[in-house]
């Protein structure tokens, strides 16, 4: 069931923080614990997925549905030196930036798994990539009430924020590789995950074509 505004206000605020830890300053070394930044809810909650969380959430999902989030857009703008690239050859993953709208998927998480799932997400989103968590009202594509969901955005002061042109993005995606595989596979999986959820990838399909063309032109680069 959707989380009401009153419930959401008891669960999260947009400015939750731990003074000793700031994921925007830089990556946290492996082996260093990530503190509990996101308050743990006592009820089921939703996570808005717009990137790899769509096809690879990494946690048990009770249900999922496609939604639209207004006020943000999806963009390949997060420098990745671990998951999809290296320090020598950084990759890129998607982040949310202000303006426009974005379609994605909300996953419902059972309250009993809140600590487990949020600890996992804190490590996944904060350790390397410099995201900031917020809650936002998403609109189900099937209609109905708005669903308040936790998601992760990329502020201007994030150490990972990389404003690039589509041509620059395509060059990086075509040839970068990290711990989780090739950067190109990240894009291809994202498009496949969107289609599986009944969402048209839109401009991401054009980006995929550019990446595949670059790979064909320089297959051993």
mmCIF file of C-alpha atoms in Angstrom:
data_model
loop_
_atom_site.group_PDB
_atom_site.id
_atom_site.type_symbol
_atom_site.label_atom_id
_atom_site.label_comp_id
_atom_site.label_asym_id
_atom_site.label_seq_id
_atom_site.Cartn_x
_atom_site.Cartn_y
_atom_site.Cartn_z
ATOM 1 C CA UNK A 1 0.000 0.000 0.000
ATOM 2 C CA UNK A 2 1.220 3.559 -0.652
ATOM 3 C CA UNK A 3 3.040 5.389 2.143
ATOM 4 C CA UNK A 4 1.130 8.504 3.178
ATOM 5 C CA UNK A 5 2.823 11.865 3.664
ATOM 6 C CA UNK A 6 2.271 11.595 7.432
ATOM 7 C CA UNK A 7 3.929 8.166 7.527
ATOM 8 C CA UNK A 8 6.776 9.344 5.319
ATOM 9 C CA UNK A 9 7.514 12.264 7.618
ATOM 10 C CA UNK A 10 7.993 9.788 10.461
ATOM 11 C CA UNK A 11 10.342 7.653 8.381
ATOM 12 C CA UNK A 12 12.657 9.976 6.505
ATOM 13 C CA UNK A 13 13.506 13.590 5.902
ATOM 14 C CA UNK A 14 15.472 14.913 2.954
ATOM 15 C CA UNK A 15 18.287 16.163 5.195
ATOM 16 C CA UNK A 16 19.105 13.116 7.307
ATOM 17 C CA UNK A 17 22.837 13.016 7.905
ATOM 18 C CA UNK A 18 25.563 11.632 10.119
ATOM 19 C CA UNK A 19 28.044 14.367 11.013
ATOM 20 C CA UNK A 20 31.117 12.123 10.899
ATOM 21 C CA UNK A 21 30.302 10.721 7.462
ATOM 22 C CA UNK A 22 29.699 12.543 4.204
ATOM 23 C CA UNK A 23 29.431 10.330 1.098
ATOM 24 C CA UNK A 24 29.760 13.403 -1.123
ATOM 25 C CA UNK A 25 33.380 14.050 -0.110
ATOM 26 C CA UNK A 26 34.880 10.936 -1.620
ATOM 27 C CA UNK A 27 34.804 7.123 -1.730
ATOM 28 C CA UNK A 28 34.949 5.144 1.508
ATOM 29 C CA UNK A 29 37.672 2.444 1.511
ATOM 30 C CA UNK A 30 36.599 -1.188 1.485
ATOM 31 C CA UNK A 31 36.597 -2.561 5.004
ATOM 32 C CA UNK A 32 35.528 0.752 6.527
ATOM 33 C CA UNK A 33 31.993 0.439 7.911
ATOM 34 C CA UNK A 34 29.309 2.689 6.465
ATOM 35 C CA UNK A 35 27.241 4.197 9.312
ATOM 36 C CA UNK A 36 23.468 3.954 9.375
ATOM 37 C CA UNK A 37 22.474 7.179 7.646
ATOM 38 C CA UNK A 38 18.900 6.373 6.600
ATOM 39 C CA UNK A 39 16.419 6.018 9.497
ATOM 40 C CA UNK A 40 14.861 2.562 9.707
ATOM 41 C CA UNK A 41 11.078 2.551 9.156
ATOM 42 C CA UNK A 42 8.654 0.439 11.137
ATOM 43 C CA UNK A 43 6.386 -0.129 8.132
ATOM 44 C CA UNK A 44 6.825 -1.461 4.615
ATOM 45 C CA UNK A 45 8.510 1.086 2.372
ATOM 46 C CA UNK A 46 9.276 1.690 -1.300
ATOM 47 C CA UNK A 47 12.528 2.215 -3.181
ATOM 48 C CA UNK A 48 12.484 4.046 -6.513
ATOM 49 C CA UNK A 49 14.821 2.315 -8.973
ATOM 50 C CA UNK A 50 15.978 4.108 -12.107
ATOM 51 C CA UNK A 51 19.307 2.385 -12.830
ATOM 52 C CA UNK A 52 20.799 -0.966 -11.864
ATOM 53 C CA UNK A 53 18.302 -1.367 -9.018
ATOM 54 C CA UNK A 54 15.705 -2.043 -11.724
ATOM 55 C CA UNK A 55 17.240 -5.312 -12.935
ATOM 56 C CA UNK A 56 19.546 -6.078 -10.017
ATOM 57 C CA UNK A 57 18.056 -4.798 -6.749
ATOM 58 C CA UNK A 58 20.128 -7.134 -4.604
ATOM 59 C CA UNK A 59 17.393 -7.556 -1.985
ATOM 60 C CA UNK A 60 14.058 -9.320 -1.616
ATOM 61 C CA UNK A 61 11.249 -7.371 -3.271
ATOM 62 C CA UNK A 62 7.627 -7.884 -2.217
ATOM 63 C CA UNK A 63 6.208 -6.255 -5.350
ATOM 64 C CA UNK A 64 7.236 -3.829 -8.084
ATOM 65 C CA UNK A 65 5.454 -1.465 -10.421
ATOM 66 C CA UNK A 66 6.404 1.132 -13.046
ATOM 67 C CA UNK A 67 6.127 4.769 -11.994
ATOM 68 C CA UNK A 68 7.015 8.277 -13.106
ATOM 69 C CA UNK A 69 8.942 10.755 -10.972
ATOM 70 C CA UNK A 70 8.531 14.419 -11.862
ATOM 71 C CA UNK A 71 11.195 17.021 -11.137
ATOM 72 C CA UNK A 72 14.208 14.835 -11.971
ATOM 73 C CA UNK A 73 15.704 13.191 -15.033
ATOM 74 C CA UNK A 74 17.995 10.178 -15.465
ATOM 75 C CA UNK A 75 21.479 10.935 -16.739
ATOM 76 C CA UNK A 76 24.806 9.142 -17.104
ATOM 77 C CA UNK A 77 26.670 11.547 -14.853
ATOM 78 C CA UNK A 78 28.162 9.516 -11.981
ATOM 79 C CA UNK A 79 31.845 8.660 -12.246
ATOM 80 C CA UNK A 80 32.420 4.992 -11.406
ATOM 81 C CA UNK A 81 35.898 3.820 -10.433
ATOM 82 C CA UNK A 82 34.768 0.529 -8.907
ATOM 83 C CA UNK A 83 31.537 -1.010 -10.213
ATOM 84 C CA UNK A 84 31.881 -0.084 -13.911
ATOM 85 C CA UNK A 85 35.350 1.396 -14.229
ATOM 86 C CA UNK A 86 38.723 1.898 -12.563
ATOM 87 C CA UNK A 87 40.782 4.822 -11.323
ATOM 88 C CA UNK A 88 42.783 4.626 -14.561
ATOM 89 C CA UNK A 89 39.709 4.356 -16.774
ATOM 90 C CA UNK A 90 36.571 5.526 -14.956
ATOM 91 C CA UNK A 91 33.163 4.406 -16.098
ATOM 92 C CA UNK A 92 29.765 6.047 -15.717
ATOM 93 C CA UNK A 93 26.497 5.068 -14.078
ATOM 94 C CA UNK A 94 23.206 6.911 -13.966
ATOM 95 C CA UNK A 95 22.061 9.448 -11.414
ATOM 96 C CA UNK A 96 19.068 11.702 -10.924
ATOM 97 C CA UNK A 97 19.485 15.382 -11.758
ATOM 98 C CA UNK A 98 16.963 18.207 -11.283
ATOM 99 C CA UNK A 99 14.422 18.944 -13.992
ATOM 100 C CA UNK A 100 12.091 16.997 -16.246
ATOM 101 C CA UNK A 101 10.715 13.582 -15.431
ATOM 102 C CA UNK A 102 11.960 10.009 -15.254
ATOM 103 C CA UNK A 103 10.259 6.644 -15.523
ATOM 104 C CA UNK A 104 11.427 3.758 -13.398
ATOM 105 C CA UNK A 105 10.234 1.092 -10.992
ATOM 106 C CA UNK A 106 9.321 1.168 -7.319
ATOM 107 C CA UNK A 107 10.132 -1.899 -5.221
ATOM 108 C CA UNK A 108 8.233 -2.540 -1.989
ATOM 109 C CA UNK A 109 10.364 -3.750 0.923
ATOM 110 C CA UNK A 110 8.912 -5.505 3.962
ATOM 111 C CA UNK A 111 9.351 -3.693 7.269
ATOM 112 C CA UNK A 112 11.045 -6.742 8.805
ATOM 113 C CA UNK A 113 13.839 -6.403 6.252
ATOM 114 C CA UNK A 114 14.322 -2.652 6.682
ATOM 115 C CA UNK A 115 17.673 -2.741 8.464
ATOM 116 C CA UNK A 116 19.103 -5.430 6.179
ATOM 117 C CA UNK A 117 18.012 -3.709 2.969
ATOM 118 C CA UNK A 118 18.903 -0.164 3.997
ATOM 119 C CA UNK A 119 22.339 -1.243 5.238
ATOM 120 C CA UNK A 120 22.883 -2.883 1.860
ATOM 121 C CA UNK A 121 21.743 0.230 -0.012
ATOM 122 C CA UNK A 122 23.902 2.519 2.120
ATOM 123 C CA UNK A 123 26.953 0.471 1.228
ATOM 124 C CA UNK A 124 25.988 0.177 -2.436
ATOM 125 C CA UNK A 125 25.088 3.832 -3.033
ATOM 126 C CA UNK A 126 27.316 5.716 -0.578
ATOM 127 C CA UNK A 127 30.621 3.836 -0.475
ATOM 128 C CA UNK A 128 31.842 4.677 -3.972
ATOM 129 C CA UNK A 129 29.428 6.854 -5.878
ATOM 130 C CA UNK A 130 28.547 9.966 -3.860
ATOM 131 C CA UNK A 131 24.759 9.806 -3.985
ATOM 132 C CA UNK A 132 22.404 11.561 -1.559
ATOM 133 C CA UNK A 133 19.156 9.988 -0.405
ATOM 134 C CA UNK A 134 15.781 11.707 -0.603
ATOM 135 C CA UNK A 135 12.146 10.694 -0.612
ATOM 136 C CA UNK A 136 9.959 11.650 -3.534
ATOM 137 C CA UNK A 137 6.379 11.217 -4.683
ATOM 138 C CA UNK A 138 6.170 8.871 -7.665
ATOM 139 C CA UNK A 139 3.091 8.364 -9.817
ATOM 140 C CA UNK A 140 2.087 4.793 -10.762
ATOM 141 C CA UNK A 141 1.666 4.393 -14.502
ATOM 142 C CA UNK A 142 -1.475 2.382 -13.817
ATOM 143 C CA UNK A 143 -3.002 5.367 -11.995
ATOM 144 C CA UNK A 144 -3.887 5.709 -8.337
ATOM 145 C CA UNK A 145 -2.341 7.505 -5.397
ATOM 146 C CA UNK A 146 1.223 8.742 -5.361
ATOM 147 C CA UNK A 147 3.777 6.421 -3.782
ATOM 148 C CA UNK A 148 6.418 8.006 -1.563
ATOM 149 C CA UNK A 149 9.708 6.254 -2.227
ATOM 150 C CA UNK A 150 13.319 6.401 -1.152
ATOM 151 C CA UNK A 151 15.722 7.171 -3.965
ATOM 152 C CA UNK A 152 19.216 8.499 -4.603
ATOM 153 C CA UNK A 153 20.137 11.732 -6.379
ATOM 154 C CA UNK A 154 23.408 13.324 -7.462
ATOM 155 C CA UNK A 155 23.955 16.848 -6.101
ATOM 156 C CA UNK A 156 26.327 19.339 -7.705
ATOM 157 C CA UNK A 157 28.849 18.918 -4.888
ATOM 158 C CA UNK A 158 29.142 15.139 -5.242
ATOM 159 C CA UNK A 159 32.724 14.022 -5.847
ATOM 160 C CA UNK A 160 31.378 11.708 -8.567
ATOM 161 C CA UNK A 161 29.293 14.182 -10.574
ATOM 162 C CA UNK A 162 30.439 14.349 -14.211
ATOM 163 C CA UNK A 163 28.469 16.629 -16.593
ATOM 164 C CA UNK A 164 29.281 15.241 -20.045
ATOM 165 C CA UNK A 165 27.893 15.339 -23.572
ATOM 166 C CA UNK A 166 26.203 12.289 -25.085
ATOM 167 C CA UNK A 167 29.214 11.725 -27.342
ATOM 168 C CA UNK A 168 31.561 11.751 -24.339
ATOM 169 C CA UNK A 169 29.262 9.412 -22.433
ATOM 170 C CA UNK A 170 29.132 6.965 -25.344
ATOM 171 C CA UNK A 171 32.939 6.828 -25.575
ATOM 172 C CA UNK A 172 33.213 5.976 -21.886
ATOM 173 C CA UNK A 173 30.415 3.401 -21.864
ATOM 174 C CA UNK A 174 31.791 1.605 -24.899
ATOM 175 C CA UNK A 175 35.139 0.688 -23.366
ATOM 176 C CA UNK A 176 35.183 0.972 -19.544
ATOM 177 C CA UNK A 177 35.170 -2.132 -17.333
ATOM 178 C CA UNK A 178 34.827 -2.467 -13.545
ATOM 179 C CA UNK A 179 34.239 -5.028 -10.798
ATOM 180 C CA UNK A 180 30.657 -5.638 -11.930
ATOM 181 C CA UNK A 181 31.438 -5.955 -15.629
ATOM 182 C CA UNK A 182 31.559 -3.758 -18.696
ATOM 183 C CA UNK A 183 30.072 -0.301 -18.701
ATOM 184 C CA UNK A 184 28.297 -1.117 -21.955
ATOM 185 C CA UNK A 185 26.525 -4.054 -20.300
ATOM 186 C CA UNK A 186 25.225 -1.657 -17.644
ATOM 187 C CA UNK A 187 23.528 0.398 -20.364
ATOM 188 C CA UNK A 188 22.237 -2.652 -22.234
ATOM 189 C CA UNK A 189 20.843 -4.189 -19.030
ATOM 190 C CA UNK A 190 19.204 -0.895 -18.103
ATOM 191 C CA UNK A 191 17.388 -0.719 -21.412
ATOM 192 C CA UNK A 192 16.357 -4.364 -21.162
ATOM 193 C CA UNK A 193 15.120 -3.839 -17.599
ATOM 194 C CA UNK A 194 13.065 -0.829 -18.623
ATOM 195 C CA UNK A 195 11.475 -2.745 -21.490
ATOM 196 C CA UNK A 196 10.698 -5.689 -19.195
ATOM 197 C CA UNK A 197 8.840 -3.256 -16.926
ATOM 198 C CA UNK A 198 6.860 -1.918 -19.878
ATOM 199 C CA UNK A 199 8.848 1.330 -20.068
ATOM 200 C CA UNK A 200 10.242 2.729 -23.304
ATOM 201 C CA UNK A 201 13.963 3.580 -22.885
ATOM 202 C CA UNK A 202 13.651 6.609 -25.166
ATOM 203 C CA UNK A 203 16.965 8.454 -25.561
ATOM 204 C CA UNK A 204 18.802 5.535 -23.961
ATOM 205 C CA UNK A 205 18.116 3.497 -27.102
ATOM 206 C CA UNK A 206 19.933 6.099 -29.185
ATOM 207 C CA UNK A 207 22.806 5.988 -26.719
ATOM 208 C CA UNK A 208 22.926 2.192 -27.003
ATOM 209 C CA UNK A 209 23.189 2.434 -30.782
ATOM 210 C CA UNK A 210 26.102 4.872 -30.483
ATOM 211 C CA UNK A 211 27.895 2.607 -28.025
ATOM 212 C CA UNK A 212 27.479 -0.458 -30.239
ATOM 213 C CA UNK A 213 28.754 1.492 -33.252
ATOM 214 C CA UNK A 214 31.850 2.570 -31.329
ATOM 215 C CA UNK A 215 32.506 -1.005 -30.236
ATOM 216 C CA UNK A 216 32.227 -2.233 -33.812
ATOM 217 C CA UNK A 217 34.646 0.442 -34.999
ATOM 218 C CA UNK A 218 37.226 -0.367 -32.285
ATOM 219 C CA UNK A 219 36.462 -3.888 -31.013
ATOM 220 C CA UNK A 220 39.832 -4.398 -29.281
ATOM 221 C CA UNK A 221 40.306 -0.939 -27.796
#
